[in-house]
mmCIF file of C-alpha atoms in Angstrom:
data_model
loop_
_atom_site.group_PDB
_atom_site.id
_atom_site.type_symbol
_atom_site.label_atom_id
_atom_site.label_comp_id
_atom_site.label_asym_id
_atom_site.label_seq_id
_atom_site.Cartn_x
_atom_site.Cartn_y
_atom_site.Cartn_z
ATOM 1 C CA MET A 1 -22.070 12.676 -6.844
ATOM 2 C CA GLU A 2 -22.048 9.601 -9.049
ATOM 3 C CA THR A 3 -23.374 6.100 -8.416
ATOM 4 C CA ARG A 4 -21.184 3.301 -9.569
ATOM 5 C CA VAL A 5 -21.953 -0.395 -9.311
ATOM 6 C CA VAL A 6 -19.536 -3.240 -8.809
ATOM 7 C CA GLY A 7 -21.328 -6.678 -8.742
ATOM 8 C CA SER A 8 -23.726 -6.468 -5.832
ATOM 9 C CA TYR A 9 -22.102 -3.316 -4.380
ATOM 10 C CA ARG A 10 -23.301 0.180 -5.036
ATOM 11 C CA PHE A 11 -21.094 3.119 -4.264
ATOM 12 C CA ILE A 12 -21.698 6.866 -4.373
ATOM 13 C CA LEU A 13 -18.578 8.749 -5.406
ATOM 14 C CA ASP A 14 -17.971 12.357 -4.681
ATOM 15 C CA PHE A 15 -14.813 13.483 -6.486
ATOM 16 C CA SER A 16 -14.348 16.468 -4.168
ATOM 17 C CA GLN A 17 -13.316 14.077 -1.352
ATOM 18 C CA PRO A 18 -10.595 11.399 -1.243
ATOM 19 C CA ILE A 19 -11.973 8.352 -3.044
ATOM 20 C CA TYR A 20 -10.449 5.667 -0.932
ATOM 21 C CA GLU A 21 -11.921 7.193 2.323
ATOM 22 C CA GLN A 22 -15.415 7.068 0.739
ATOM 23 C CA LEU A 23 -14.975 3.494 -0.363
ATOM 24 C CA VAL A 24 -13.847 2.465 3.139
ATOM 25 C CA GLN A 25 -16.698 4.368 4.734
ATOM 26 C CA GLN A 26 -19.355 2.862 2.413
ATOM 27 C CA PHE A 27 -17.961 -0.713 2.874
ATOM 28 C CA ARG A 28 -18.164 -0.227 6.660
ATOM 29 C CA GLN A 29 -21.753 0.980 6.377
ATOM 30 C CA MET A 30 -22.779 -1.963 4.207
ATOM 31 C CA LEU A 31 -21.114 -4.398 6.562
ATOM 32 C CA ALA A 32 -22.689 -2.882 9.662
ATOM 33 C CA LYS A 33 -26.108 -2.963 8.051
ATOM 34 C CA GLY A 34 -25.633 -6.612 7.241
ATOM 35 C CA GLU A 35 -25.660 -6.068 3.471
ATOM 36 C CA ILE A 36 -22.500 -8.011 2.902
ATOM 37 C CA GLU A 37 -22.372 -11.727 3.560
ATOM 38 C CA LEU A 38 -19.695 -12.771 6.165
ATOM 39 C CA GLY A 39 -16.733 -14.516 4.559
ATOM 40 C CA SER A 40 -17.717 -13.491 1.062
ATOM 41 C CA LYS A 41 -15.054 -12.809 -1.563
ATOM 42 C CA LEU A 42 -14.415 -9.209 -2.572
ATOM 43 C CA PRO A 43 -13.963 -8.416 -6.270
ATOM 44 C CA SER A 44 -10.389 -8.517 -7.508
ATOM 45 C CA VAL A 45 -8.539 -5.258 -7.543
ATOM 46 C CA ARG A 46 -8.556 -5.232 -11.310
ATOM 47 C CA ASP A 47 -12.326 -5.889 -11.626
ATOM 48 C CA PHE A 48 -13.181 -3.407 -8.926
ATOM 49 C CA ALA A 49 -11.028 -0.736 -10.519
ATOM 50 C CA VAL A 50 -12.324 -1.334 -14.050
ATOM 51 C CA GLN A 51 -15.946 -1.258 -13.027
ATOM 52 C CA MET A 52 -15.522 1.850 -10.763
ATOM 53 C CA LYS A 53 -13.347 3.511 -13.364
ATOM 54 C CA ILE A 54 -10.735 4.327 -10.735
ATOM 55 C CA ASN A 55 -7.019 3.739 -10.344
ATOM 56 C CA PRO A 56 -6.232 0.204 -9.009
ATOM 57 C CA SER A 57 -3.951 1.744 -6.317
ATOM 58 C CA THR A 58 -7.088 3.319 -4.837
ATOM 59 C CA VAL A 59 -8.684 -0.091 -4.490
ATOM 60 C CA VAL A 60 -5.501 -1.541 -3.002
ATOM 61 C CA ARG A 61 -5.499 1.269 -0.470
ATOM 62 C CA THR A 62 -9.175 0.610 0.350
ATOM 63 C CA TYR A 63 -8.685 -3.082 0.890
ATOM 64 C CA GLN A 64 -5.559 -2.395 2.975
ATOM 65 C CA GLU A 65 -7.511 -0.019 5.229
ATOM 66 C CA LEU A 66 -10.325 -2.540 5.715
ATOM 67 C CA GLU A 67 -7.744 -5.246 6.491
ATOM 68 C CA ARG A 68 -6.103 -3.093 9.068
ATOM 69 C CA ASP A 69 -9.518 -2.792 10.800
ATOM 70 C CA GLY A 70 -9.923 -6.517 10.689
ATOM 71 C CA LEU A 71 -12.891 -6.254 8.305
ATOM 72 C CA CYS A 72 -11.343 -8.293 5.556
ATOM 73 C CA GLU A 73 -8.386 -10.546 5.026
ATOM 74 C CA LYS A 74 -6.101 -11.395 2.144
ATOM 75 C CA ARG A 75 -5.526 -15.032 1.365
ATOM 76 C CA ARG A 76 -2.455 -15.846 -0.586
ATOM 77 C CA GLY A 77 -3.380 -16.679 -4.175
ATOM 78 C CA GLN A 78 -7.061 -16.545 -3.509
ATOM 79 C CA GLY A 79 -7.953 -12.924 -3.141
ATOM 80 C CA THR A 80 -9.475 -10.761 -0.408
ATOM 81 C CA PHE A 81 -12.340 -11.968 1.804
ATOM 82 C CA ILE A 82 -14.768 -10.195 4.098
ATOM 83 C CA THR A 83 -14.261 -11.269 7.721
ATOM 84 C CA SER A 84 -16.246 -14.281 8.853
ATOM 85 C CA SER A 85 -16.291 -13.026 12.425
ATOM 86 C CA ALA A 86 -19.752 -11.909 13.463
ATOM 87 C CA SER A 87 -18.381 -10.347 16.601
ATOM 88 C CA GLN A 88 -16.052 -8.142 14.474
ATOM 89 C CA VAL A 89 -19.041 -6.871 12.572
ATOM 90 C CA SER A 90 -21.151 -6.261 15.693
ATOM 91 C CA GLU A 91 -18.161 -4.352 17.066
ATOM 92 C CA LEU A 92 -18.196 -2.236 13.954
ATOM 93 C CA ARG A 93 -21.945 -1.679 14.170
ATOM 94 C CA LYS A 94 -21.543 -0.539 17.754
ATOM 95 C CA GLU A 95 -18.628 1.757 16.777
ATOM 96 C CA ILE A 96 -20.685 3.440 14.061
ATOM 97 C CA ALA A 97 -23.767 3.759 16.344
ATOM 98 C CA GLU A 98 -21.692 5.315 19.094
ATOM 99 C CA GLY A 99 -20.220 7.781 16.616
ATOM 100 C CA ALA A 100 -23.733 8.827 15.544
ATOM 101 C CA LEU A 101 -24.877 9.021 19.136
ATOM 102 C CA GLY A 102 -21.916 11.201 20.010
ATOM 103 C CA SER A 103 -22.707 13.758 17.381
ATOM 104 C CA PHE A 104 -26.411 13.628 18.268
ATOM 105 C CA VAL A 105 -25.584 14.362 21.906
ATOM 106 C CA ARG A 106 -23.208 17.241 21.031
ATOM 107 C CA THR A 107 -25.826 18.867 18.774
ATOM 108 C CA LEU A 108 -28.481 18.698 21.536
ATOM 109 C CA GLN A 109 -26.015 20.039 24.118
ATOM 110 C CA ILE A 110 -25.286 22.988 21.921
ATOM 111 C CA LEU A 111 -28.979 23.650 21.698
ATOM 112 C CA GLY A 112 -29.182 23.441 25.552
ATOM 113 C CA VAL A 113 -31.318 20.309 25.603
ATOM 114 C CA THR A 114 -30.988 18.405 28.890
ATOM 115 C CA ARG A 115 -30.458 14.631 29.264
ATOM 116 C CA GLU A 116 -34.019 14.265 30.598
ATOM 117 C CA GLU A 117 -35.489 16.213 27.696
ATOM 118 C CA ALA A 118 -33.458 14.198 25.233
ATOM 119 C CA GLN A 119 -34.505 10.908 26.735
ATOM 120 C CA LYS A 120 -38.101 12.072 26.523
ATOM 121 C CA MET A 121 -37.582 12.973 22.880
ATOM 122 C CA ILE A 122 -36.091 9.559 22.068
ATOM 123 C CA ALA A 123 -38.905 7.776 23.862
ATOM 124 C CA GLU A 124 -41.470 9.695 21.842
ATOM 125 C CA VAL A 125 -39.786 9.478 18.439
ATOM 126 C CA ASP A 126 -41.461 7.405 15.751
ATOM 127 C CA TRP A 127 -38.944 4.479 15.630
ATOM 128 C CA LYS A 128 -39.599 2.827 12.304
ATOM 129 C CA MET B 1 16.425 8.562 -7.878
ATOM 130 C CA MET B 2 15.329 5.256 -9.389
ATOM 131 C CA ASN B 3 11.744 5.629 -8.279
ATOM 132 C CA ALA B 4 11.200 8.473 -10.783
ATOM 133 C CA ALA B 5 10.050 7.537 -14.249
ATOM 134 C CA ILE B 6 10.433 11.153 -15.327
ATOM 135 C CA ARG B 7 12.139 14.209 -13.884
ATOM 136 C CA PHE B 8 11.975 17.775 -15.135
ATOM 137 C CA HIS B 9 14.292 20.241 -13.559
ATOM 138 C CA GLY B 10 14.053 23.930 -14.379
ATOM 139 C CA VAL B 11 12.951 23.210 -17.965
ATOM 140 C CA GLY B 12 12.329 26.112 -20.307
ATOM 141 C CA LYS B 13 11.463 26.342 -24.005
ATOM 142 C CA SER B 14 10.734 29.101 -26.495
ATOM 143 C CA PHE B 15 9.492 29.057 -30.007
ATOM 144 C CA LYS B 16 10.416 32.080 -32.142
ATOM 145 C CA LYS B 17 11.394 33.947 -28.956
ATOM 146 C CA LYS B 18 8.008 33.300 -27.427
ATOM 147 C CA SER B 19 8.236 31.381 -24.160
ATOM 148 C CA VAL B 20 6.018 28.262 -24.071
ATOM 149 C CA LEU B 21 7.445 26.631 -20.938
ATOM 150 C CA ASP B 22 9.212 28.436 -18.131
ATOM 151 C CA ASN B 23 11.198 26.843 -15.284
ATOM 152 C CA ILE B 24 9.182 23.640 -15.177
ATOM 153 C CA SER B 25 10.106 21.160 -12.435
ATOM 154 C CA PHE B 26 8.216 18.001 -11.448
ATOM 155 C CA THR B 27 8.644 14.325 -10.965
ATOM 156 C CA VAL B 28 6.551 11.385 -12.201
ATOM 157 C CA PRO B 29 6.941 8.451 -9.856
ATOM 158 C CA ARG B 30 7.235 5.020 -11.456
ATOM 159 C CA GLY B 31 4.044 2.962 -11.792
ATOM 160 C CA GLU B 32 1.730 6.019 -11.523
ATOM 161 C CA VAL B 33 -0.736 7.682 -13.804
ATOM 162 C CA TYR B 34 0.251 11.315 -14.117
ATOM 163 C CA GLY B 35 -1.991 13.941 -15.634
ATOM 164 C CA ILE B 36 -0.848 17.145 -17.247
ATOM 165 C CA LEU B 37 -3.933 19.338 -17.430
ATOM 166 C CA GLY B 38 -4.395 22.684 -19.013
ATOM 167 C CA GLU B 39 -6.096 24.445 -21.830
ATOM 168 C CA ASN B 40 -5.161 24.155 -25.490
ATOM 169 C CA GLY B 41 -1.806 25.730 -26.292
ATOM 170 C CA ALA B 42 -0.659 25.696 -22.629
ATOM 171 C CA GLY B 43 2.497 23.780 -23.497
ATOM 172 C CA LYS B 44 1.304 20.339 -22.450
ATOM 173 C CA SER B 45 2.172 18.634 -25.698
ATOM 174 C CA THR B 46 5.594 20.235 -25.730
ATOM 175 C CA MET B 47 6.280 18.681 -22.314
ATOM 176 C CA LEU B 48 5.298 15.279 -23.669
ATOM 177 C CA LYS B 49 7.481 15.702 -26.810
ATOM 178 C CA MET B 50 10.404 16.521 -24.578
ATOM 179 C CA MET B 51 9.876 13.261 -22.688
ATOM 180 C CA ALA B 52 9.852 11.430 -26.001
ATOM 181 C CA ASN B 53 13.060 13.182 -27.213
ATOM 182 C CA LEU B 54 11.090 14.788 -30.084
ATOM 183 C CA CYS B 55 11.860 18.270 -28.768
ATOM 184 C CA LEU B 56 14.793 19.549 -26.753
ATOM 185 C CA PRO B 57 14.628 22.021 -23.857
ATOM 186 C CA ASP B 58 16.389 25.403 -24.099
ATOM 187 C CA GLN B 59 17.073 25.374 -20.380
ATOM 188 C CA GLY B 60 17.076 22.795 -17.651
ATOM 189 C CA GLU B 61 17.343 19.072 -17.495
ATOM 190 C CA ILE B 62 15.133 16.083 -18.235
ATOM 191 C CA GLU B 63 15.496 12.513 -17.111
ATOM 192 C CA VAL B 64 13.399 9.639 -18.471
ATOM 193 C CA LEU B 65 13.643 6.221 -16.894
ATOM 194 C CA GLY B 66 16.874 7.347 -15.270
ATOM 195 C CA GLN B 67 18.518 8.546 -18.531
ATOM 196 C CA LYS B 68 18.766 11.590 -20.743
ATOM 197 C CA PRO B 69 16.165 11.440 -23.532
ATOM 198 C CA SER B 70 17.619 9.742 -26.633
ATOM 199 C CA TRP B 71 16.650 7.867 -29.743
ATOM 200 C CA GLU B 72 17.463 4.554 -28.029
ATOM 201 C CA LEU B 73 15.268 5.522 -25.134
ATOM 202 C CA TYR B 74 12.449 6.658 -27.428
ATOM 203 C CA GLN B 75 12.122 3.093 -28.751
ATOM 204 C CA LYS B 76 11.376 1.918 -25.239
ATOM 205 C CA ILE B 77 8.492 4.334 -24.846
ATOM 206 C CA ALA B 78 5.005 4.192 -26.346
ATOM 207 C CA TYR B 79 4.115 7.701 -27.476
ATOM 208 C CA LEU B 80 0.612 8.353 -28.757
ATOM 209 C CA SER B 81 -0.111 11.524 -30.647
ATOM 210 C CA ASP B 82 -3.037 12.351 -32.886
ATOM 211 C CA ARG B 83 -0.743 13.671 -35.527
ATOM 212 C CA ALA B 84 1.071 10.421 -36.358
ATOM 213 C CA LYS B 85 -1.233 8.981 -39.010
ATOM 214 C CA TRP B 86 1.194 6.682 -40.816
ATOM 215 C CA TYR B 87 -1.517 3.965 -41.139
ATOM 216 C CA SER B 88 -3.784 5.791 -43.682
ATOM 217 C CA ASP B 89 -3.045 3.341 -46.455
ATOM 218 C CA TYR B 90 -3.006 0.287 -44.321
ATOM 219 C CA THR B 91 -5.817 -1.969 -43.118
ATOM 220 C CA VAL B 92 -6.058 -2.815 -39.387
ATOM 221 C CA GLY B 93 -4.412 -6.188 -40.069
ATOM 222 C CA GLU B 94 -1.572 -4.570 -41.975
ATOM 223 C CA ALA B 95 -1.051 -1.972 -39.305
ATOM 224 C CA LEU B 96 -0.551 -4.792 -36.778
ATOM 225 C CA GLN B 97 2.106 -6.364 -39.014
ATOM 226 C CA TYR B 98 3.750 -2.976 -39.389
ATOM 227 C CA GLY B 99 3.695 -2.492 -35.578
ATOM 228 C CA LYS B 100 5.335 -5.875 -35.148
ATOM 229 C CA SER B 101 8.097 -5.158 -37.679
ATOM 230 C CA PHE B 102 8.739 -1.721 -36.286
ATOM 231 C CA TYR B 103 8.728 -2.340 -32.526
ATOM 232 C CA PRO B 104 10.754 -5.287 -31.092
ATOM 233 C CA ASP B 105 8.501 -5.196 -27.987
ATOM 234 C CA PHE B 106 5.261 -5.505 -29.973
ATOM 235 C CA GLN B 107 3.068 -8.359 -28.642
ATOM 236 C CA MET B 108 1.124 -9.778 -31.586
ATOM 237 C CA GLU B 109 -1.035 -11.986 -29.392
ATOM 238 C CA ARG B 110 -2.017 -9.062 -27.268
ATOM 239 C CA ALA B 111 -2.760 -6.966 -30.407
ATOM 240 C CA GLU B 112 -5.107 -9.711 -31.681
ATOM 241 C CA GLU B 113 -6.952 -9.748 -28.390
ATOM 242 C CA LEU B 114 -7.259 -5.962 -28.562
ATOM 243 C CA VAL B 115 -8.781 -6.129 -32.077
ATOM 244 C CA GLU B 116 -11.552 -8.135 -30.512
ATOM 245 C CA PHE B 117 -11.765 -5.880 -27.461
ATOM 246 C CA PHE B 118 -12.123 -2.755 -29.639
ATOM 247 C CA LYS B 119 -14.417 -4.510 -32.115
ATOM 248 C CA LEU B 120 -12.293 -3.473 -35.061
ATOM 249 C CA ASP B 121 -12.610 -5.037 -38.521
ATOM 250 C CA ARG B 122 -9.207 -6.300 -39.623
ATOM 251 C CA LYS B 123 -9.957 -5.270 -43.259
ATOM 252 C CA LEU B 124 -10.821 -1.665 -42.423
ATOM 253 C CA LEU B 125 -8.570 0.830 -44.175
ATOM 254 C CA GLY B 126 -6.910 3.641 -42.192
ATOM 255 C CA LYS B 127 -8.162 6.512 -44.256
ATOM 256 C CA GLU B 128 -11.723 5.177 -44.097
ATOM 257 C CA MET B 129 -11.852 5.046 -40.346
ATOM 258 C CA SER B 130 -14.037 7.277 -38.157
ATOM 259 C CA LYS B 131 -12.308 9.331 -35.486
ATOM 260 C CA GLY B 132 -13.352 6.755 -32.898
ATOM 261 C CA GLN B 133 -12.024 3.833 -34.947
ATOM 262 C CA GLU B 134 -8.749 5.680 -35.460
ATOM 263 C CA ALA B 135 -8.454 6.253 -31.675
ATOM 264 C CA ARG B 136 -9.100 2.525 -31.104
ATOM 265 C CA LEU B 137 -6.372 1.531 -33.557
ATOM 266 C CA GLN B 138 -3.868 4.001 -32.048
ATOM 267 C CA PHE B 139 -4.665 2.741 -28.582
ATOM 268 C CA LEU B 140 -4.396 -0.844 -29.692
ATOM 269 C CA LEU B 141 -0.954 -0.260 -31.216
ATOM 270 C CA CYS B 142 0.187 1.529 -28.138
ATOM 271 C CA PHE B 143 -1.043 -0.965 -25.586
ATOM 272 C CA SER B 144 0.216 -3.968 -27.551
ATOM 273 C CA ARG B 145 3.725 -2.839 -26.674
ATOM 274 C CA ASP B 146 5.584 -4.207 -23.735
ATOM 275 C CA VAL B 147 6.970 -0.933 -22.430
ATOM 276 C CA GLU B 148 7.387 0.649 -19.017
ATOM 277 C CA LEU B 149 6.325 4.129 -20.036
ATOM 278 C CA MET B 150 3.468 5.454 -22.138
ATOM 279 C CA LEU B 151 2.911 9.015 -23.128
ATOM 280 C CA LEU B 152 -0.616 9.829 -24.292
ATOM 281 C CA ASP B 153 -1.194 13.221 -25.809
ATOM 282 C CA GLU B 154 -4.851 14.277 -25.638
ATOM 283 C CA PRO B 155 -6.130 10.707 -26.094
ATOM 284 C CA PHE B 156 -9.826 11.485 -25.407
ATOM 285 C CA SER B 157 -10.163 14.700 -27.392
ATOM 286 C CA GLY B 158 -13.112 14.562 -29.803
ATOM 287 C CA ILE B 159 -13.689 10.814 -29.272
ATOM 288 C CA ASP B 160 -17.139 9.249 -28.867
ATOM 289 C CA LEU B 161 -18.295 8.085 -25.403
ATOM 290 C CA ILE B 162 -18.155 4.337 -25.996
ATOM 291 C CA THR B 163 -14.636 4.467 -27.368
ATOM 292 C CA ARG B 164 -13.539 6.704 -24.415
ATOM 293 C CA GLU B 165 -14.921 4.157 -21.951
ATOM 294 C CA LYS B 166 -13.128 1.328 -23.704
ATOM 295 C CA MET B 167 -9.880 3.364 -23.588
ATOM 296 C CA ILE B 168 -10.279 3.917 -19.872
ATOM 297 C CA GLU B 169 -11.019 0.246 -19.327
ATOM 298 C CA LEU B 170 -7.876 -0.788 -21.225
ATOM 299 C CA ILE B 171 -5.787 1.758 -19.222
ATOM 300 C CA ILE B 172 -7.078 0.425 -15.884
ATOM 301 C CA GLU B 173 -6.614 -3.217 -16.896
ATOM 302 C CA SER B 174 -3.087 -2.568 -18.064
ATOM 303 C CA ILE B 175 -1.988 -0.766 -14.931
ATOM 304 C CA SER B 176 -3.633 -3.520 -12.825
ATOM 305 C CA GLU B 177 -1.531 -6.150 -14.468
ATOM 306 C CA ARG B 178 1.974 -4.695 -14.601
ATOM 307 C CA GLU B 179 4.048 -1.819 -13.535
ATOM 308 C CA LEU B 180 3.459 0.859 -16.092
ATOM 309 C CA THR B 181 3.919 4.574 -15.871
ATOM 310 C CA LEU B 182 1.429 6.695 -17.869
ATOM 311 C CA VAL B 183 1.585 10.371 -18.591
ATOM 312 C CA ILE B 184 -1.581 11.791 -20.065
ATOM 313 C CA THR B 185 -2.168 15.334 -21.277
ATOM 314 C CA THR B 186 -5.777 16.336 -21.417
ATOM 315 C CA HIS B 187 -8.282 19.177 -20.897
ATOM 316 C CA GLU B 188 -11.084 16.714 -20.380
ATOM 317 C CA ILE B 189 -11.347 16.157 -16.602
ATOM 318 C CA ASP B 190 -14.323 13.811 -16.381
ATOM 319 C CA GLU B 191 -12.402 10.907 -18.014
ATOM 320 C CA VAL B 192 -9.416 11.098 -15.721
ATOM 321 C CA GLU B 193 -10.932 12.192 -12.396
ATOM 322 C CA GLY B 194 -10.782 8.706 -10.915
ATOM 323 C CA LEU B 195 -7.695 7.569 -12.791
ATOM 324 C CA LEU B 196 -4.896 9.934 -11.952
ATOM 325 C CA ASN B 197 -2.456 9.470 -9.086
ATOM 326 C CA ARG B 198 -0.775 12.841 -9.584
ATOM 327 C CA VAL B 199 -1.500 15.853 -11.565
ATOM 328 C CA SER B 200 -0.036 19.194 -12.681
ATOM 329 C CA PHE B 201 -1.980 22.133 -14.039
ATOM 330 C CA VAL B 202 -0.168 24.134 -16.637
ATOM 331 C CA LYS B 203 -1.037 27.773 -17.278
ATOM 332 C CA ASP B 204 0.812 30.580 -19.028
ATOM 333 C CA THR B 205 4.022 28.569 -19.448
ATOM 334 C CA LYS B 206 4.134 27.498 -15.788
ATOM 335 C CA ILE B 207 2.929 24.687 -13.494
ATOM 336 C CA VAL B 208 0.496 26.426 -11.185
ATOM 337 C CA VAL B 209 -0.699 23.410 -9.147
ATOM 338 C CA GLU B 210 1.046 20.091 -8.687
ATOM 339 C CA GLY B 211 0.453 17.134 -6.384
ATOM 340 C CA GLU B 212 -1.119 13.928 -5.337
ATOM 341 C CA VAL B 213 -4.771 13.879 -6.448
ATOM 342 C CA GLU B 214 -6.255 12.371 -3.219
ATOM 343 C CA GLU B 215 -4.448 15.083 -1.218
ATOM 344 C CA LEU B 216 -5.616 17.842 -3.561
ATOM 345 C CA ARG B 217 -9.198 16.624 -3.048
ATOM 346 C CA LEU B 218 -8.803 17.199 0.670
ATOM 347 C CA LYS B 219 -7.379 20.659 0.171
ATOM 348 C CA SER B 220 -9.299 21.994 -2.815
ATOM 349 C CA GLY B 221 -12.068 19.597 -3.847
ATOM 350 C CA SER B 222 -12.421 17.806 -7.159
ATOM 351 C CA LEU B 223 -10.035 18.235 -10.105
ATOM 352 C CA LYS B 224 -12.929 19.927 -11.875
ATOM 353 C CA ASP B 225 -13.270 22.476 -9.030
ATOM 354 C CA LEU B 226 -9.500 23.031 -9.205
ATOM 355 C CA TYR B 227 -9.642 23.399 -12.953
ATOM 356 C CA ARG B 228 -12.295 26.020 -12.693
ATOM 357 C CA GLY B 229 -10.289 27.803 -9.992
ATOM 358 C CA VAL B 230 -7.157 27.878 -12.126
ATOM 359 C CA TYR B 231 -8.608 28.771 -15.541
ATOM 360 C CA ALA B 232 -11.920 30.557 -14.999
#
């Protein structure tokens, strides 16, 4: 694992997994957590690649993936921008939370924990 | 196939009856950074020399930029090898002039920028350079050329960290700005882990693993893991 910084973004790279998937994943997390300002400009492909020490094609692929999910948009001659749609981001936040909830439920089911027991556990957990 | 910068088909080579390459086939797509990895003496440099027309195969066929390797083609390729030290008696400034007179595609303006980028002293004499300074000059001369294909033979071997980082930065900048195919031989994985699009591992005269790096990560982990798996 290696930490690499690009402007205000901090990424953790694990070279045993596809790089573009990690970048997409970490961008999604940062967005959902509200760490990226809506409508802000992403670094140019060149700057991103140079600072991350990765192939520019990996950056292009990352931006394309985010664009496909409606999380950023390319403006001709201006660069790539994070979506300015707050509903898009709350949608993403919900999606990530539901994913986490799904795996939480599956784990408890495997352990034989009932819905009632689980609800009690959540109610009692230290939510800080 | 016009999308291939380089194609090897069934290439074999022997020196003094000892086989160094056996039935090598692979394709380097245009615009990609291709790594040929392997230990010293695995035949990596021989593969690069063949692409540059400095060595002919005994068997098989090679295509570079859609043509058979030739002297005309060689002039359209930037080939970097540690052995070519023609600049010993020149200063950095003179080496640039020499580069300009030698290569029609040499971009003097770019070269001047790169002297700054690499923090080289124009008056520094070739034979008085440290290994790092030499590497900087060689890279500068190579990347000042307006070519479609660059062949870099062990560019990072024995070079200090700061110079290596500058080299990587220059490579990434260059491929961000124009379509350029790069073939790099190396046994130092750290430098190229994030850089390569495709890779082949050469061992005992053969290619033992070949493929797209992101796909290989999914199947077998990092290039370093793969390297250990192949050579340990």
